[in-house]
GROMACS .gro file of C-alpha atoms in nm:
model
  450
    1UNK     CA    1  -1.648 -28.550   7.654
    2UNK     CA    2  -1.473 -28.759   7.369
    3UNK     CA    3  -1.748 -28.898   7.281
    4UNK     CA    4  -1.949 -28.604   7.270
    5UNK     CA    5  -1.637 -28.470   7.019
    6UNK     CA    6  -1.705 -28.765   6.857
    7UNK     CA    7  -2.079 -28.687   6.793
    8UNK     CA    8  -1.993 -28.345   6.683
    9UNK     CA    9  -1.769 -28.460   6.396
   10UNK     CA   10  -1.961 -28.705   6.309
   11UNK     CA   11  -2.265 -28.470   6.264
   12UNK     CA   12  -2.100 -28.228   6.021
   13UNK     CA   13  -1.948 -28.513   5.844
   14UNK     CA   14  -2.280 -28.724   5.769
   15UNK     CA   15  -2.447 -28.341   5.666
   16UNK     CA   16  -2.200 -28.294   5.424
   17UNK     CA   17  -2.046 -28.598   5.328
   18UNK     CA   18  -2.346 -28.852   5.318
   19UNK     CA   19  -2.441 -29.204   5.436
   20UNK     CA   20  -2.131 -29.351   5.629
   21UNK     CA   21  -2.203 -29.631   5.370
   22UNK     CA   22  -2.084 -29.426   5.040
   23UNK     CA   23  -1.721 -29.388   5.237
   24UNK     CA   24  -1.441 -29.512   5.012
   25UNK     CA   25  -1.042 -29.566   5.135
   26UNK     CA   26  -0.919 -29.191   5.138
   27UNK     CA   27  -0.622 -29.150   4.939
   28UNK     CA   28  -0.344 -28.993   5.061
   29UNK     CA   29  -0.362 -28.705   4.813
   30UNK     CA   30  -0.750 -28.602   4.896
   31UNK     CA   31  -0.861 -28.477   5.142
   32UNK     CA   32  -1.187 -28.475   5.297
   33UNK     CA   33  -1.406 -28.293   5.527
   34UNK     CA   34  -1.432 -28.551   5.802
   35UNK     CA   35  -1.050 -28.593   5.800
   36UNK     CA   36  -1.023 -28.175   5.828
   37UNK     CA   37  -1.268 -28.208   6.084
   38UNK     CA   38  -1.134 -28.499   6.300
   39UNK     CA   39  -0.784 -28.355   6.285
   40UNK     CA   40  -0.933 -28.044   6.427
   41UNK     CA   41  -1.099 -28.133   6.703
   42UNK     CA   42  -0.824 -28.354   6.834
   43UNK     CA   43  -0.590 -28.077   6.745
   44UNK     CA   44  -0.713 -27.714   6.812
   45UNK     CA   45  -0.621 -27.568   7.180
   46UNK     CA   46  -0.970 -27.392   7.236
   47UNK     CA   47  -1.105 -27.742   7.305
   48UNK     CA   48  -0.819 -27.797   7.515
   49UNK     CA   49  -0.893 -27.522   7.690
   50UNK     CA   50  -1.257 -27.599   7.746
   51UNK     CA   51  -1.134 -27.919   7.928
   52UNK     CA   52  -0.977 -27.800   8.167
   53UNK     CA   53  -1.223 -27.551   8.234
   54UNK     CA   54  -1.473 -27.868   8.291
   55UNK     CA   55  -1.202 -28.024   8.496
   56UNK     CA   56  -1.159 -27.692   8.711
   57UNK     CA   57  -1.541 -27.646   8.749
   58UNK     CA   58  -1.630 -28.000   8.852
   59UNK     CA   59  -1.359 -28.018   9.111
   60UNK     CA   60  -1.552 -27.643   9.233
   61UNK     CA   61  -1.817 -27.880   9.274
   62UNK     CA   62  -1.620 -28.129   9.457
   63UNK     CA   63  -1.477 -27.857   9.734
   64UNK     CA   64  -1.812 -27.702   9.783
   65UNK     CA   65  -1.990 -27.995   9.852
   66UNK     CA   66  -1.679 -28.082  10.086
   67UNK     CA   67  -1.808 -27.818  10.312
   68UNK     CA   68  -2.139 -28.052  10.400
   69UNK     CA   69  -1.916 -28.299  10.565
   70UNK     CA   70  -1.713 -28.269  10.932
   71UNK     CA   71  -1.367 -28.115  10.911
   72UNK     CA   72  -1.073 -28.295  11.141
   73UNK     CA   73  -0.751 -28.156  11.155
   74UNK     CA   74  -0.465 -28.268  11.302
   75UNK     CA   75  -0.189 -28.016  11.452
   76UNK     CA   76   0.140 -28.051  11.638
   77UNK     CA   77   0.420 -27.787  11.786
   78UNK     CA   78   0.764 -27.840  11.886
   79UNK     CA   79   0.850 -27.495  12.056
   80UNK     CA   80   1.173 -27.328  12.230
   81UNK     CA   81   1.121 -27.095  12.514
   82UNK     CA   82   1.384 -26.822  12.613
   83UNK     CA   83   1.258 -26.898  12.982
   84UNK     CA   84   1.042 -27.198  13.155
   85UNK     CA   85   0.700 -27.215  13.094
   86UNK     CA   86   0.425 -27.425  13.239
   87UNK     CA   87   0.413 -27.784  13.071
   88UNK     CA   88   0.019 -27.876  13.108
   89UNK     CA   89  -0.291 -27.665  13.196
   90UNK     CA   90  -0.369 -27.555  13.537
   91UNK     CA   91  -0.722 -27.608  13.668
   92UNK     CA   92  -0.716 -27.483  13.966
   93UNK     CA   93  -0.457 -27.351  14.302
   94UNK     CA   94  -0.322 -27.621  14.528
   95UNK     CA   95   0.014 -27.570  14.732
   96UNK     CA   96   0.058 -27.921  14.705
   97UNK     CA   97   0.010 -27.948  14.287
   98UNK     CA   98   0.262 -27.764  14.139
   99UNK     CA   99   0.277 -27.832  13.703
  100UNK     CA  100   0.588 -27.903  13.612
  101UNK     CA  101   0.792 -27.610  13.408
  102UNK     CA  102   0.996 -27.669  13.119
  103UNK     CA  103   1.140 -27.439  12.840
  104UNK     CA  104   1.063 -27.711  12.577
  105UNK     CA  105   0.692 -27.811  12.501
  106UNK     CA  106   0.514 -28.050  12.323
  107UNK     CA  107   0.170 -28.017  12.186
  108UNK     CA  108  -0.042 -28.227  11.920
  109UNK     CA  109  -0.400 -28.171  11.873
  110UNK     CA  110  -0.743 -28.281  11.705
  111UNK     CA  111  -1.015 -28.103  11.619
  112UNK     CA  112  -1.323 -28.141  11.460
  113UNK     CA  113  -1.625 -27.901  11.342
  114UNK     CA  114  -1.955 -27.971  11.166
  115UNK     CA  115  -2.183 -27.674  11.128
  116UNK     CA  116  -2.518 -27.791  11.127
  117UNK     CA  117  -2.660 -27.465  11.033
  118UNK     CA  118  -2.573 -27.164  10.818
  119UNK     CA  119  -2.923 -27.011  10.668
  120UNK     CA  120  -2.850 -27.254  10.332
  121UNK     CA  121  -2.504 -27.075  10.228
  122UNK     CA  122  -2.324 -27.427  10.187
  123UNK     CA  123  -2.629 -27.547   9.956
  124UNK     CA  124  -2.632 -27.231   9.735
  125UNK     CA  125  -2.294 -27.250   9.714
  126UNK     CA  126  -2.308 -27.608   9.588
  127UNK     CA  127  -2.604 -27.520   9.334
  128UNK     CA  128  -2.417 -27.242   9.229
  129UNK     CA  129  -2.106 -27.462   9.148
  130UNK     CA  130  -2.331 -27.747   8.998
  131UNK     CA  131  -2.486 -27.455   8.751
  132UNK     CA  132  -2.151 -27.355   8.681
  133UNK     CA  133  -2.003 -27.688   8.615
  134UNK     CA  134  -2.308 -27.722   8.369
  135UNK     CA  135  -2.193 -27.399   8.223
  136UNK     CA  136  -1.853 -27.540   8.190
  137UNK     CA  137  -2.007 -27.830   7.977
  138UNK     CA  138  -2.181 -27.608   7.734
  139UNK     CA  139  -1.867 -27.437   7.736
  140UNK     CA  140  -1.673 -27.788   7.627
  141UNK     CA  141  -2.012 -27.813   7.352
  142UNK     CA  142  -1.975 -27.470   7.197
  143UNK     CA  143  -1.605 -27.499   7.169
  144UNK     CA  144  -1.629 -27.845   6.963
  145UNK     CA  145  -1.899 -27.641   6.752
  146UNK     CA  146  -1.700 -27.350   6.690
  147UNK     CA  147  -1.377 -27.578   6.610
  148UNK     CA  148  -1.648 -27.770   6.402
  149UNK     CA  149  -1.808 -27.475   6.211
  150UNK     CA  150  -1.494 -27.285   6.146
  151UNK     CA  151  -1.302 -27.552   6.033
  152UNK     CA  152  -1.618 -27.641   5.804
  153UNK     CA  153  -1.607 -27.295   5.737
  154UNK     CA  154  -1.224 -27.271   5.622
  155UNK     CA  155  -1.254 -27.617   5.406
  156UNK     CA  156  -1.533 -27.479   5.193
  157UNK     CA  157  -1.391 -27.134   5.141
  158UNK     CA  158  -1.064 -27.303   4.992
  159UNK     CA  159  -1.277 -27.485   4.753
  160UNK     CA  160  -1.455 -27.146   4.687
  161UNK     CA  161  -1.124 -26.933   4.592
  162UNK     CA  162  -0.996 -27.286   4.421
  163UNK     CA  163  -1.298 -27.284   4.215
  164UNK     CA  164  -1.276 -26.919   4.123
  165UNK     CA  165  -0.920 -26.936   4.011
  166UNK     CA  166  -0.970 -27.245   3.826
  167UNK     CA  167  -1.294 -27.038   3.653
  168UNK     CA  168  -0.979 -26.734   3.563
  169UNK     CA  169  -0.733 -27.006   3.444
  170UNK     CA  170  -0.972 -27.111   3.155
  171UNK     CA  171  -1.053 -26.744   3.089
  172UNK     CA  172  -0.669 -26.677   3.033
  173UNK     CA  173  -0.593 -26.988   2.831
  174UNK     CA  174  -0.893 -26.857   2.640
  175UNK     CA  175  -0.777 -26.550   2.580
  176UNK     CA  176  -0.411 -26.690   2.447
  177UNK     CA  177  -0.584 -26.906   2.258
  178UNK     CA  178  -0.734 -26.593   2.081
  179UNK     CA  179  -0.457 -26.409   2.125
  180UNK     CA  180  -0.274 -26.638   1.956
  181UNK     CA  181  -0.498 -26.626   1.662
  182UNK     CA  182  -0.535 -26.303   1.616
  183UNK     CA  183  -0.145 -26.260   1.570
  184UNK     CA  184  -0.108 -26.454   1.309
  185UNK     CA  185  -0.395 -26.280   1.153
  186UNK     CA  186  -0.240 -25.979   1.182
  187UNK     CA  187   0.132 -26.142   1.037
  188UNK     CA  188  -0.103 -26.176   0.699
  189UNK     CA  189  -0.277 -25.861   0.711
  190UNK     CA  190  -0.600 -26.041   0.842
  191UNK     CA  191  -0.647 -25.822   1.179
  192UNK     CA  192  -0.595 -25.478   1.247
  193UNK     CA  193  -0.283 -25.389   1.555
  194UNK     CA  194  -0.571 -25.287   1.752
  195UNK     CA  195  -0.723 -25.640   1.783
  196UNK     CA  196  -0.397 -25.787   1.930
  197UNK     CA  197  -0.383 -25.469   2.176
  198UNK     CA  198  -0.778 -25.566   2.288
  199UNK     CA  199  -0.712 -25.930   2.355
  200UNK     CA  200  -0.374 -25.838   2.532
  201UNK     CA  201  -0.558 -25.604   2.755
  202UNK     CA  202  -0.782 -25.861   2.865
  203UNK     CA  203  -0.522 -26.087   2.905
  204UNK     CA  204  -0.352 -25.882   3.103
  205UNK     CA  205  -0.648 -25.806   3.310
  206UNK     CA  206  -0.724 -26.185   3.367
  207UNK     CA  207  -0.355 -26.234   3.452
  208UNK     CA  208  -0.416 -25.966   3.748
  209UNK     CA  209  -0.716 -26.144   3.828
  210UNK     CA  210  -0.549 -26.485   3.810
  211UNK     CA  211  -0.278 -26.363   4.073
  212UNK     CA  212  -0.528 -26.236   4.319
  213UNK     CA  213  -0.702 -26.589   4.298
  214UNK     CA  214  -0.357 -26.756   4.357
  215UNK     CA  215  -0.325 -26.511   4.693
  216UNK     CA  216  -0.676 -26.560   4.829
  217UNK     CA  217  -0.643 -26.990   4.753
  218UNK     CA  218  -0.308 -26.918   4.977
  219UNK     CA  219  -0.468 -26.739   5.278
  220UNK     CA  220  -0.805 -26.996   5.238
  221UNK     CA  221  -0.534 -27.306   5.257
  222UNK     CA  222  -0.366 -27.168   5.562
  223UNK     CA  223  -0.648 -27.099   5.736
  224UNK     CA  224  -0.774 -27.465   5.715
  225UNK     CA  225  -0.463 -27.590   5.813
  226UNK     CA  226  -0.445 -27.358   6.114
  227UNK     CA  227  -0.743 -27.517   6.229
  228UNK     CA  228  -0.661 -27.827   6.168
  229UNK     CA  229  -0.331 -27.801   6.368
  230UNK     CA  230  -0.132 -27.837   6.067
  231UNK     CA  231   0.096 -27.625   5.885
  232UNK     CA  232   0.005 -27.484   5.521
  233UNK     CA  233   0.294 -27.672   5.389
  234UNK     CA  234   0.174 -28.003   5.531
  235UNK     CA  235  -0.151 -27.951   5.273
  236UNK     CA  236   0.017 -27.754   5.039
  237UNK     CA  237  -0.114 -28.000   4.682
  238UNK     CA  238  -0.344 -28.170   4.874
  239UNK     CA  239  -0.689 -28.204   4.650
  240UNK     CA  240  -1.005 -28.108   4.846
  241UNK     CA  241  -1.304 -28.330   4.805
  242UNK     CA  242  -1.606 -28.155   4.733
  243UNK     CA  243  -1.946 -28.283   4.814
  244UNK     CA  244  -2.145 -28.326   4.480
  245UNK     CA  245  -2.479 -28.058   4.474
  246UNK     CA  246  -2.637 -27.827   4.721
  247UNK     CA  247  -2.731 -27.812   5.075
  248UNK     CA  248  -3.163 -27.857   5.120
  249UNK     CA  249  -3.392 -27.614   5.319
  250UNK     CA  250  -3.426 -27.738   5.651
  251UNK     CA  251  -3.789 -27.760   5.802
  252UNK     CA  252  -4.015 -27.454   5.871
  253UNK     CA  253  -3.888 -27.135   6.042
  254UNK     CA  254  -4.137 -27.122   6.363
  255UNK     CA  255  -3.976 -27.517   6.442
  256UNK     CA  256  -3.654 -27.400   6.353
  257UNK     CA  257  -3.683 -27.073   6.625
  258UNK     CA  258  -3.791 -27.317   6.910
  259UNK     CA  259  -3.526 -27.589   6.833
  260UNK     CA  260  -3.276 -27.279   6.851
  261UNK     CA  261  -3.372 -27.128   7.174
  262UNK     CA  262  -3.365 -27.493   7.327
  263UNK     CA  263  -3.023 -27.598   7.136
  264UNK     CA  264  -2.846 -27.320   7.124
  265UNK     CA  265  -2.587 -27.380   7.338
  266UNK     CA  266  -2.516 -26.982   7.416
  267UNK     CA  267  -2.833 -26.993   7.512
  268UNK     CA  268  -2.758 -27.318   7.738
  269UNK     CA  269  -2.454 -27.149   7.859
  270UNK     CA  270  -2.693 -26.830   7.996
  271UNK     CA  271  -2.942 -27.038   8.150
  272UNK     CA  272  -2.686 -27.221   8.362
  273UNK     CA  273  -2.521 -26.869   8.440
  274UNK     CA  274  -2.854 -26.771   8.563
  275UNK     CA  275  -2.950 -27.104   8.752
  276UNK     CA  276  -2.592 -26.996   8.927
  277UNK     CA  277  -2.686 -26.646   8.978
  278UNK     CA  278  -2.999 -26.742   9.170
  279UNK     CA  279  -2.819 -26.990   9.421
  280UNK     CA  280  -2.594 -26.725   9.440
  281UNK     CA  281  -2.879 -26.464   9.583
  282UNK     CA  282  -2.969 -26.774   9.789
  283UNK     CA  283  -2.618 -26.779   9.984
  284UNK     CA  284  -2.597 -26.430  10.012
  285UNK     CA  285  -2.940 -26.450  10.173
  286UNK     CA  286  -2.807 -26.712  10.421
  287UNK     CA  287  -2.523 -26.552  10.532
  288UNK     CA  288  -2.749 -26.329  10.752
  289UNK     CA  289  -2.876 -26.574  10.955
  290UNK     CA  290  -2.734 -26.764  11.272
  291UNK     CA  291  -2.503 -27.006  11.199
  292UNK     CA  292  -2.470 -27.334  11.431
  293UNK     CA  293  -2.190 -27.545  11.485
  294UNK     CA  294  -2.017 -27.839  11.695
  295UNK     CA  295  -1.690 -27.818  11.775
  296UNK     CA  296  -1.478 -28.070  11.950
  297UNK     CA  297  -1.088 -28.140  11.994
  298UNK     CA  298  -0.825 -28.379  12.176
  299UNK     CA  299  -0.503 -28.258  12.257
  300UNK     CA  300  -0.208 -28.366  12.428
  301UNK     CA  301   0.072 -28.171  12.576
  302UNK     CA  302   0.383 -28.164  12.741
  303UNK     CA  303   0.777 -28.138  12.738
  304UNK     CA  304   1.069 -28.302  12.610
  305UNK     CA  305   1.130 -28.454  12.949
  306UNK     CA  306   0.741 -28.652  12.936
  307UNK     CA  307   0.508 -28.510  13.172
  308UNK     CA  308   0.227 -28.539  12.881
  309UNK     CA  309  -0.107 -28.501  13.008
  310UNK     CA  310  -0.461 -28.553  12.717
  311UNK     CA  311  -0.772 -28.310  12.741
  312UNK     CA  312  -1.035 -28.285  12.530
  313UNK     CA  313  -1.358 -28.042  12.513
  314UNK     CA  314  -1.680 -28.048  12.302
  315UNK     CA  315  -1.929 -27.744  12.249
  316UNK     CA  316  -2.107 -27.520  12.033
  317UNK     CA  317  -2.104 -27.288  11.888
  318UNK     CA  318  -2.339 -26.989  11.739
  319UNK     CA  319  -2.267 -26.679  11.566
  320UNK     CA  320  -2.530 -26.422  11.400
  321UNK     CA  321  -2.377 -26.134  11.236
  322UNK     CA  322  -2.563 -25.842  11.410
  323UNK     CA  323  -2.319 -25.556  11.269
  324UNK     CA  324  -2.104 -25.549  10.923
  325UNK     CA  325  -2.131 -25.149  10.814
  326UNK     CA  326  -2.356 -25.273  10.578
  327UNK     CA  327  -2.122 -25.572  10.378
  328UNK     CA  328  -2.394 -25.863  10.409
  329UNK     CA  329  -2.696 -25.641  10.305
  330UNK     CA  330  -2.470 -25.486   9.969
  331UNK     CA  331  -2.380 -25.874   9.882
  332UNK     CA  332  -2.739 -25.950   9.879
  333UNK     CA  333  -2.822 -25.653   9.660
  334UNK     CA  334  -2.506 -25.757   9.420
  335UNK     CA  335  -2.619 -26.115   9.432
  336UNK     CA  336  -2.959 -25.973   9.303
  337UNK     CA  337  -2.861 -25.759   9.085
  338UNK     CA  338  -2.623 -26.020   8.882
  339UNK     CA  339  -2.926 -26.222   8.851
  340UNK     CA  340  -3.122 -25.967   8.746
  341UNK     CA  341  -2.849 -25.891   8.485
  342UNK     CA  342  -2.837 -26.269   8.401
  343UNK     CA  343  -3.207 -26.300   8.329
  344UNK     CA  344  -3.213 -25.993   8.064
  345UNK     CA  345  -2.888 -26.107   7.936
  346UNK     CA  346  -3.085 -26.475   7.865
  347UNK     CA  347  -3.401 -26.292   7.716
  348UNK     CA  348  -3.202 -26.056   7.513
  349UNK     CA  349  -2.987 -26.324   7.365
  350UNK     CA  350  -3.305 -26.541   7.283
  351UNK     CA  351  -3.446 -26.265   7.074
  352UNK     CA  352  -3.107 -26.220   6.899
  353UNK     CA  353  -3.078 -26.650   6.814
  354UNK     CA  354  -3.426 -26.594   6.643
  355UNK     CA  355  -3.292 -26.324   6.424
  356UNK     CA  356  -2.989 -26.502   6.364
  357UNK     CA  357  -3.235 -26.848   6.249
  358UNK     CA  358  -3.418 -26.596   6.032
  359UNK     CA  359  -3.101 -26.414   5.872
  360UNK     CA  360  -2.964 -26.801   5.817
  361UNK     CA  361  -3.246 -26.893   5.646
  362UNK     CA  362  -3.249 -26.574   5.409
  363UNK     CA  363  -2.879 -26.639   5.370
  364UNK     CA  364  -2.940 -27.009   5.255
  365UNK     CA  365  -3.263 -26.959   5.052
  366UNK     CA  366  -3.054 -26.688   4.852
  367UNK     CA  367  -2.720 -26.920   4.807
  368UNK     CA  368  -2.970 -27.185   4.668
  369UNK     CA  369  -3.126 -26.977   4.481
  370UNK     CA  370  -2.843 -26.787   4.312
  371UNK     CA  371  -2.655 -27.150   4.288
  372UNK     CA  372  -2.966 -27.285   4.045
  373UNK     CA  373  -2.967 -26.965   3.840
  374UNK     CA  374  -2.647 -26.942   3.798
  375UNK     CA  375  -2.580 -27.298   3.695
  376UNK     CA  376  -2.842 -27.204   3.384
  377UNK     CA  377  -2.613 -26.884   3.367
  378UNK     CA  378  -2.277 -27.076   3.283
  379UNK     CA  379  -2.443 -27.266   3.094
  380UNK     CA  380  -2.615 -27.000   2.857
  381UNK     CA  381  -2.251 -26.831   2.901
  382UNK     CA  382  -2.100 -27.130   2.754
  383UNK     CA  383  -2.292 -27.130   2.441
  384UNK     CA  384  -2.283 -26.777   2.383
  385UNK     CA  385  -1.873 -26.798   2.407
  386UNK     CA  386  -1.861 -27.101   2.159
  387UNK     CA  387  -2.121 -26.911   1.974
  388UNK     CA  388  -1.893 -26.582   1.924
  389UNK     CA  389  -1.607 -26.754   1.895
  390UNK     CA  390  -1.706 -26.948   1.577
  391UNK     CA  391  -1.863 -26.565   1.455
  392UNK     CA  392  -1.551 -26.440   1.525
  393UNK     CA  393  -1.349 -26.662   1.304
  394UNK     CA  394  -1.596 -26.683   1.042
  395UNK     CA  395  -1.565 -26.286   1.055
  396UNK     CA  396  -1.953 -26.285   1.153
  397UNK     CA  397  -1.895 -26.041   1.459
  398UNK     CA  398  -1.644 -25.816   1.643
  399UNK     CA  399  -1.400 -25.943   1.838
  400UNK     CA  400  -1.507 -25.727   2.129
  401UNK     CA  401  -1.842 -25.929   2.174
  402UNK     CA  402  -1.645 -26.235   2.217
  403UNK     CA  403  -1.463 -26.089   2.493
  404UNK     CA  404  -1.736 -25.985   2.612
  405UNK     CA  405  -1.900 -26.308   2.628
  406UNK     CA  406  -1.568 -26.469   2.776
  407UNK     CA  407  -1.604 -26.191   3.087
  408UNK     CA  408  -1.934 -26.306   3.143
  409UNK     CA  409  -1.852 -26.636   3.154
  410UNK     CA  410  -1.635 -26.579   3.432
  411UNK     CA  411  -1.807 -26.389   3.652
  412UNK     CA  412  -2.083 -26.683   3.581
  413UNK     CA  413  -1.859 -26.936   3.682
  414UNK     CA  414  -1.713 -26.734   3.994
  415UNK     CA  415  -2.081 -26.637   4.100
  416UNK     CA  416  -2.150 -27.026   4.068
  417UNK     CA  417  -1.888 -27.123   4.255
  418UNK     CA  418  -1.970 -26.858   4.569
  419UNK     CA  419  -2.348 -26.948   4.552
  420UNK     CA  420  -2.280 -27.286   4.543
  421UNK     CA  421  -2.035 -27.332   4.820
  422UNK     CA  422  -2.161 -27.036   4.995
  423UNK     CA  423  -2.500 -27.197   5.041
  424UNK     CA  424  -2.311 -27.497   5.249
  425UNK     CA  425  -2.129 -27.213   5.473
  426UNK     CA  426  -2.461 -27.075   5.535
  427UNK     CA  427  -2.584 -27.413   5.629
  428UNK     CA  428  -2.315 -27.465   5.854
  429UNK     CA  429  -2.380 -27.143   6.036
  430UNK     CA  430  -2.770 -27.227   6.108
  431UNK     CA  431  -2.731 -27.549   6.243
  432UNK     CA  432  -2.461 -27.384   6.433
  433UNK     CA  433  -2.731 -27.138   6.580
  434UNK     CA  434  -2.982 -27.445   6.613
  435UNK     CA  435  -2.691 -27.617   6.826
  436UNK     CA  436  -2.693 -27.894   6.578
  437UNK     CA  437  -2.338 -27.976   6.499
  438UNK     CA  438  -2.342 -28.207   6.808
  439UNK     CA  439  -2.650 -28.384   6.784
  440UNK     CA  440  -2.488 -28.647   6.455
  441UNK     CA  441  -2.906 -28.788   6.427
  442UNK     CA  442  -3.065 -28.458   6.355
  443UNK     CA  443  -2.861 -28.402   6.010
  444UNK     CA  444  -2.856 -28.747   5.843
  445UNK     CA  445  -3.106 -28.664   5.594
  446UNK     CA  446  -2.885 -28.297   5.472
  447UNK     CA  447  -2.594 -28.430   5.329
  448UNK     CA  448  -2.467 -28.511   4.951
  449UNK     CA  449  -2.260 -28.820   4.837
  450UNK     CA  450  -1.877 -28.890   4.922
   0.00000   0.00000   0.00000
């Protein structure tokens, strides 16, 4: 299962961080995504968790198979009497053999059973054990994913709300900037009072906006060190590395639907719970039938004065349940029913995975798309601010269209900075759905450079 963890941070790390080649010596100040990730997975409990859920499931396994093989158990009693009793068995009435009495007796015994039949209980009990052992192992998978694509997740929506406030920290030193120059415009009668009061206002506003950023960067940073079994002080100035440029489109939708209902490992998860629910109708069908079993012991007996005497016996046994006010035949129908349950639960849950592929896809096509138009955006922005602000100066235009221009720079830059990172979110998410943040081969072609 390590090496399985392994895989999964590996995967993420090669789709977002490139060829293993391109890796450089990581400096303590910087941090990046594979370290977040690794730290994670060795770190977070709900993998923990799904270990010892494996552990518990394959040692089900273990005692239900246990029930195939011959039982022996060993017994012994040491018992007080208030008044004599007879020290070994009496098998028949002679005057002449009397058993000796004693109030103290000794017993030790062996026995041993093997049912030979039971109408395939013990086997649909194993197979349901085995199914959920499997279950437990796609339980172990999906945890390292989730760890995976939250922590993923977390590390990209710190560099979002870092971007954004670094996008309102140039806005404000803009606006002093300006708002230093327009006060000492007004100190020579070059600006009217209600120039100053516009560019505080905005100043102002960005301020408010700036301190919002600072609060969301705060929760974002906490976040990833929660998952990363950390503590936000333990990052607190640590730089982010972000990958350079965009996720890509992965390969056509109808592939992308079948690799998801194979992958997915809900979807694994529900077809093991079903392969259990049938061996489960399979026991309960067995537990009408006759059962057949050998039974055998050795036992030895006697007092604390000796007089020990060995017998043994050997038979068989059968039982068939004839009566049970109706217990074995409302099993079966509960044994039924749960698979019945399980089966619509798996169909239902494959139709849901193929709107989730679609929704990812939408989700990704419009991140890309909104990253590359608004990369032209800030960069139209750009101009148009360095544009106004030379008008401005040279008294060519009003002081509100520069402003204006500097407000639409920053939501430019913001909306950038979203698109952009949100577009490698929405990756995450997909391959998440396509059960592909475990499976390190399938993404070496999606990632950007270290």
């Amino acid at each position: 299962m390590m090496q399985t963890r392994r895989l999964g941070a590996l995967a993420l790390t090669v789709f977002l961080s490139g060829p293993a080649g391109s890796a450089a010596q990581i400096a303590p100040d910087v941090l990046h995504l594979e370290d977040a990730l690794a730290a994670a997975v060795e770190a977070h409990p709900l993998i923990s968790a799904a270990l010892a859920n494996v552990d518990r499931a394959r040692a089900s396994v273990d005692i239900e198979n246990a029930a195939r093989y011959p039982t022996l158990v060993l017994d012994g009693s040491f018992v007080r009497y208030a008044e004599p009793m007879v020290v070994t068995p009496i098998h028949g009435f002679e005057p002449d053999r009397i058993p000796p009495f004693n109030r103290t007796l000794v017993q030790s015994v062996a026995r041993a059973t093997y049912t030979v039949w039971d109408g395939g209980v013990r086997s649909g009990r194993v197979r349901s054990a085995e199914a959920s052992a499997t279950s437990a192992d796609s339980g172990l998978d999906d945890a390292e994913a989730s760890v995976l694509e939250a922590t993923g997740v977390a590390f990209f929506r710190v560099l979002m709300s870092e971007a954004e406030l670094s996008a309102n920290a140039r806005r404000v030193a803009a606006l002093e900037r300006e708002l230093s120059r327009v006060a000492q415009l007004e100190e020579v009668g070059r600006a009217a009072r209600l120039d100053v009061l516009r560019v505080e206002a905005a100043l102002a506003e960005a301020r408010a906006r700036e301190t919002q950023a600072v609060a969301e960067t705060r929760v974002a940073r906490s976040s990833l060190a929660r998952w990363m079994g950390r503590t936000p002080e333990q990052i607190e100035g640590v730089t982010l590395a972000a990958p350079t440029g965009v996720p890509s489109m992965p390969e056509e939708p109808p592939r992308l639907r079948r690799d998801a209902v194979e992958r997915n490992l809900m979807l694994r998860d529900l077809r093991a719970a079903v392969d259990a629910s049938q061996a489960q109708v399979g026991a309960a069908r067995g537990s009408r039938l006759p059962q057949l079993a050998l039974a055998g012991s050795i036992y030895e007996q006697g007092s604390v004065d000796g007089d020990f005497v060995t017998e043994w016996n050997v038979g068989v046994r059968v039982s068939l349940p004839v009566f049970t006010g109706g217990a074995l035949g409302s099993t079966v129908e509960r044994a039924e029913a749960s698979h019945r349950g399980a089966v619509a639960t798996l169909q239902a849950s494959e139709l849901r995975v193929a709107e989730q592929v679609d929704r990812g896809l939408a989700e990704l096509e419009s991140a890309l798309s909104q990253s590359e138009s608004l990369a032209v955006a800030v960069a139209r922005a750009e101009e148009v601010v360095r544009i106004e602000r030379l008008r401005v100066e040279n008294e060519q235009a009003t002081q509100s269209d520069y402003l204006d221009a500097e407000a639409s720079l920053l939501m430019a830059r913001a909306g950038l900075a979203r698109a952009r990172y949100g577009a490698w979110i929405s990756r995450i998410r997909l391959d998440r759905t396509l059960g592909r943040l475990e499976h390190a081969a399938m993404v070496l072609d999606f990632g950007g450079e270290r």
